[in-house]
């Protein structure tokens, strides 16, 4: 994919990855969710992480900005090790924007307020500067006309675009998206993905956990398939999505891309495609 390379600031060399994950493990009690993840994301690269539910995708993303503390391993963003016990984690997190499945907007505050309050409280920006940044980012996501609206007056897609604008208003060098369209009605998915396409085109470094295979194929530079807490396969988006090398990846994509073809447990297909329980005779005609 041809696209402008990101020029976000930082102290790392030009060839050093923007995100570096080394030997990452995460357990919740006896549940070993991540089992030694090694992954790099280059500056300006878009990496989509796909896989079945419970594979560790969202946990991986949350470990990148230490919303979940890794059990073992290292995470570096922009050359700063977030897993260093002495790191200023608040300063490090300011370089990372995150958009969740749910919008997490303040319901009692206008759209503009949702964008300016974090800037003023976290970054210490003055009212005028925060307002100017908010207006710029609302324009970027196509919601300049909704500045005075409240979240309850917006569609789900509009609320998610506000959430993206809020993250962008903090000036991040990296954006993390945790299934940002999963809570939306199908007809609203496209408007959020279109904003993400623009960010990718601008050279924003992005990690995206998604089930939107068309988005992954068209926008991602690289697709990472996870299962069982490990990276099973990764490579160029077109290759992984359309010509995966691993059988487990092929099985997953077949289920995602053609769910009607997947048989329910204990059900076999008749010649005409209708399902019946295994070993159960067809009902007699007229019965």
Coordinates of C-alpha atoms in Angstrom, one line a residue:
X1 CA 0.0 0.0 0.0
X2 CA 1.4 3.4 -0.9
X3 CA 0.9 6.0 1.7
X4 CA 2.6 8.9 3.4
X5 CA 4.9 7.8 6.2
X6 CA 4.2 9.2 9.6
X7 CA 6.4 12.0 10.9
X8 CA 5.4 11.9 14.5
X9 CA 8.1 13.1 16.9
X10 CA 10.2 10.8 19.0
X11 CA 13.8 10.0 20.0
X12 CA 14.1 6.7 18.2
X13 CA 16.1 6.1 15.1
X14 CA 14.4 6.0 11.7
X15 CA 14.6 2.3 11.4
X16 CA 13.4 1.4 14.9
X17 CA 9.8 0.2 15.2
X18 CA 7.3 2.6 16.7
X19 CA 5.9 -0.3 18.8
X20 CA 8.1 -3.2 20.0
X21 CA 6.7 -6.2 21.9
X22 CA 9.1 -8.8 23.2
X23 CA 8.2 -12.0 25.0
X24 CA 4.9 -10.7 26.2
X25 CA 2.9 -12.9 28.6
X26 CA -0.3 -12.1 30.4
X27 CA -2.2 -14.3 32.8
X28 CA -5.4 -13.8 34.7
X29 CA -5.1 -16.3 37.6
X30 CA -4.7 -19.7 35.9
X31 CA -5.8 -18.3 32.5
X32 CA -2.7 -17.8 30.4
X33 CA -4.1 -15.4 27.8
X34 CA -0.9 -14.2 26.1
X35 CA 1.9 -16.8 25.6
X36 CA 5.1 -15.0 24.5
X37 CA 4.1 -12.5 21.9
X38 CA 6.9 -10.9 19.8
X39 CA 5.6 -8.2 17.4
X40 CA 6.9 -4.9 15.9
X41 CA 4.9 -2.1 14.3
X42 CA 6.8 0.3 12.1
X43 CA 6.3 4.0 12.2
X44 CA 3.4 4.9 9.9
X45 CA 2.3 1.2 9.6
X46 CA -1.2 -0.1 10.0
X47 CA -1.4 -3.5 11.5
X48 CA -4.8 -5.3 11.9
X49 CA -5.0 -8.1 14.5
X50 CA -7.6 -10.7 13.8
X51 CA -8.6 -14.0 15.4
X52 CA -11.4 -15.7 17.2
X53 CA -12.9 -14.5 20.5
X54 CA -10.7 -15.4 23.4
X55 CA -7.5 -15.4 21.3
X56 CA -5.9 -12.5 23.3
X57 CA -6.3 -9.8 20.7
X58 CA -7.8 -7.1 23.0
X59 CA -5.6 -8.1 25.9
X60 CA -2.6 -7.6 23.6
X61 CA -3.8 -4.1 22.7
X62 CA -4.5 -3.2 26.3
X63 CA -1.0 -4.3 27.3
X64 CA 0.5 -1.9 24.7
X65 CA -0.5 1.1 26.8
X66 CA -0.5 -0.8 30.1
X67 CA -4.2 -0.7 30.7
X68 CA -3.4 -4.4 31.5
X69 CA 0.0 -4.9 33.2
X70 CA 1.9 -7.7 31.4
X71 CA 2.9 -10.7 33.6
X72 CA 6.2 -10.9 31.8
X73 CA 7.9 -9.3 28.8
X74 CA 8.6 -5.9 27.5
X75 CA 6.6 -3.2 25.6
X76 CA 8.3 -0.2 24.0
X77 CA 6.5 2.7 22.3
X78 CA 8.6 5.3 20.5
X79 CA 11.7 3.9 22.1
X80 CA 10.3 4.3 25.6
X81 CA 9.9 1.1 27.6
X82 CA 6.5 1.2 29.2
X83 CA 7.2 -1.9 31.2
X84 CA 10.2 -0.3 32.9
X85 CA 9.2 0.1 36.6
X86 CA 10.7 3.6 36.6
X87 CA 9.0 4.9 33.5
X88 CA 6.7 7.9 33.8
X89 CA 3.7 6.0 32.6
X90 CA 1.4 9.0 32.4
X91 CA 3.8 10.8 30.1
X92 CA 4.3 7.7 28.0
X93 CA 0.6 7.1 27.6
X94 CA 0.1 10.6 26.2
X95 CA 1.8 9.4 23.0
X96 CA -0.9 6.7 22.6
X97 CA -4.5 7.2 21.7
X98 CA -7.0 4.4 22.2
X99 CA -10.5 3.9 20.9
X100 CA -12.6 1.2 22.5
X101 CA -15.7 -0.8 21.5
X102 CA -17.9 1.4 23.6
X103 CA -17.6 5.2 23.1
X104 CA -17.1 6.2 26.7
X105 CA -18.2 9.8 26.2
X106 CA -19.3 12.0 29.0
X107 CA -23.1 12.1 28.5
X108 CA -23.7 15.4 30.3
X109 CA -21.1 17.3 28.3
X110 CA -21.3 18.5 24.7
X111 CA -19.2 17.1 21.9
X112 CA -16.9 20.1 22.2
X113 CA -16.6 19.6 26.0
X114 CA -15.8 15.9 25.5
X115 CA -12.8 16.9 23.3
X116 CA -11.6 19.9 25.3
X117 CA -11.8 18.6 28.9
X118 CA -9.1 15.9 28.5
X119 CA -6.8 18.4 26.8
X120 CA -7.1 20.9 29.6
X121 CA -6.9 18.5 32.5
X122 CA -4.2 16.2 31.1
X123 CA -2.1 18.4 28.8
X124 CA -2.7 21.7 30.6
X125 CA -3.9 23.5 27.4
X126 CA -5.7 26.7 27.7
X127 CA -9.3 27.0 26.8
X128 CA -8.7 28.7 23.4
X129 CA -6.0 26.3 22.3
X130 CA -8.1 23.3 23.4
X131 CA -11.1 24.6 21.5
X132 CA -9.1 25.2 18.3
X133 CA -7.7 21.6 18.4
X134 CA -11.2 20.2 19.1
X135 CA -12.7 22.1 16.1
X136 CA -9.8 20.9 13.9
X137 CA -10.3 17.2 14.8
X138 CA -14.1 17.4 14.5
X139 CA -13.6 18.6 11.0
X140 CA -11.2 15.7 10.4
X141 CA -13.9 13.2 11.3
X142 CA -16.7 15.0 9.5
X143 CA -18.6 16.3 12.6
X144 CA -17.9 20.0 12.6
X145 CA -21.7 20.6 12.6
X146 CA -22.2 18.6 15.8
X147 CA -19.9 20.6 18.1
X148 CA -22.7 21.7 20.4
X149 CA -24.6 18.4 20.3
X150 CA -24.7 16.0 23.3
X151 CA -23.9 12.3 22.9
X152 CA -27.5 11.2 23.3
X153 CA -28.4 13.3 20.2
X154 CA -25.9 11.4 18.0
X155 CA -26.0 8.0 16.3
X156 CA -23.6 5.3 17.4
X157 CA -21.4 6.0 14.4
X158 CA -21.2 9.6 15.2
X159 CA -20.4 8.9 18.8
X160 CA -17.5 6.7 17.8
X161 CA -16.2 9.4 15.5
X162 CA -16.3 11.8 18.4
X163 CA -14.3 9.3 20.4
X164 CA -11.7 9.1 17.6
X165 CA -11.6 12.9 17.5
X166 CA -11.1 13.0 21.2
X167 CA -8.2 10.7 21.0
X168 CA -6.7 12.7 18.1
X169 CA -7.0 15.9 20.1
X170 CA -4.4 14.6 22.6
X171 CA -1.8 14.6 19.8
X172 CA -0.9 10.8 19.8
X173 CA 1.8 9.3 17.8
X174 CA 0.2 5.9 17.9
X175 CA -3.5 5.0 17.7
X176 CA -5.0 1.7 19.1
X177 CA -8.4 0.6 18.0
X178 CA -10.2 -2.2 19.9
X179 CA -12.9 -3.5 17.6
X180 CA -14.2 0.1 17.1
X181 CA -17.2 -1.0 15.0
X182 CA -18.4 -4.0 17.0
X183 CA -21.0 -2.0 18.9
X184 CA -22.5 -0.3 15.8
X185 CA -25.4 -1.1 13.6
X186 CA -24.2 -2.5 10.2
X187 CA -25.2 0.6 8.3
X188 CA -23.0 2.8 10.6
X189 CA -19.8 0.8 10.3
X190 CA -18.7 2.4 7.1
X191 CA -18.6 6.0 8.4
X192 CA -16.2 5.0 11.2
X193 CA -14.0 2.9 8.9
X194 CA -13.8 5.8 6.4
X195 CA -12.3 8.0 9.1
X196 CA -9.8 5.3 9.9
X197 CA -8.9 5.0 6.3
X198 CA -8.1 8.8 6.3
X199 CA -5.9 8.4 9.3
X200 CA -4.0 5.5 7.7
X201 CA -3.6 7.7 4.6
X202 CA -2.1 10.4 6.7
X203 CA 0.6 8.1 8.0
X204 CA -0.7 7.4 11.5
X205 CA 0.8 4.4 13.2
X206 CA -2.2 2.1 14.0
X207 CA -2.9 -1.2 15.7
X208 CA -6.5 -2.3 15.0
X209 CA -8.3 -5.3 16.5
X210 CA -11.1 -6.0 14.0
X211 CA -13.4 -8.5 12.5
X212 CA -13.9 -6.3 9.4
X213 CA -11.9 -8.4 6.9
X214 CA -12.5 -6.0 4.0
X215 CA -11.0 -3.2 6.0
X216 CA -8.0 -5.3 7.0
X217 CA -7.4 -6.3 3.4
X218 CA -7.8 -2.9 1.9
X219 CA -6.2 -0.6 4.5
X220 CA -3.7 -2.7 6.6
X221 CA -0.1 -3.0 5.6
X222 CA 0.1 -6.2 7.7
X223 CA -2.4 -8.6 9.2
X224 CA -1.6 -10.6 12.3
X225 CA -3.7 -13.7 13.1
X226 CA -3.8 -14.8 16.7
X227 CA -5.2 -17.9 18.3
X228 CA -4.7 -19.4 21.8
X229 CA -2.6 -16.4 22.9
X230 CA 0.0 -16.7 20.2
X231 CA 0.7 -15.3 16.8
X232 CA -0.2 -18.1 14.4
X233 CA 0.5 -16.2 11.1
X234 CA 1.3 -12.7 10.0
X235 CA 2.2 -11.1 6.7
X236 CA 1.0 -8.6 4.0
X237 CA -2.8 -8.0 4.3
X238 CA -3.7 -9.3 0.9
X239 CA -1.7 -12.5 1.4
X240 CA -3.0 -13.4 4.9
X241 CA -6.6 -12.6 4.1
X242 CA -6.9 -14.2 0.7
X243 CA -4.0 -16.8 0.6
X244 CA -3.3 -17.7 4.3
X245 CA -0.5 -20.2 4.8
X246 CA -1.7 -21.9 8.0
X247 CA -4.7 -24.2 8.1
X248 CA -6.0 -22.6 11.3
X249 CA -6.0 -19.2 9.6
X250 CA -7.9 -20.6 6.6
X251 CA -10.4 -22.2 8.9
X252 CA -11.0 -19.0 10.8
X253 CA -11.4 -16.9 7.6
X254 CA -13.8 -19.4 6.1
X255 CA -16.0 -19.0 9.1
X256 CA -15.8 -15.2 9.1
X257 CA -16.2 -14.7 5.4
X258 CA -18.9 -17.4 4.8
X259 CA -20.6 -18.0 8.1
X260 CA -23.7 -19.6 6.4
X261 CA -21.4 -22.4 5.3
X262 CA -20.4 -23.4 8.8
X263 CA -22.3 -26.3 10.3
X264 CA -23.7 -26.1 13.8
X265 CA -22.4 -29.0 16.1
X266 CA -24.5 -32.1 15.6
X267 CA -26.1 -30.9 12.4
X268 CA -25.5 -32.4 8.9
X269 CA -26.5 -30.8 5.7
X270 CA -29.1 -32.3 3.3
X271 CA -28.5 -32.2 -0.4
X272 CA -30.5 -29.1 -0.7
X273 CA -28.6 -27.3 2.1
X274 CA -31.1 -27.7 4.9
X275 CA -29.8 -28.9 8.2
X276 CA -31.0 -31.8 10.3
X277 CA -29.6 -33.4 13.4
X278 CA -27.1 -36.2 12.8
X279 CA -28.7 -39.6 12.8
X280 CA -32.3 -38.3 12.8
X281 CA -34.4 -39.4 9.9
X282 CA -36.2 -37.0 7.7
X283 CA -39.8 -36.3 8.7
X284 CA -42.2 -38.3 6.5
X285 CA -44.0 -36.3 3.8
X286 CA -47.0 -34.5 5.2
X287 CA -46.0 -35.3 8.7

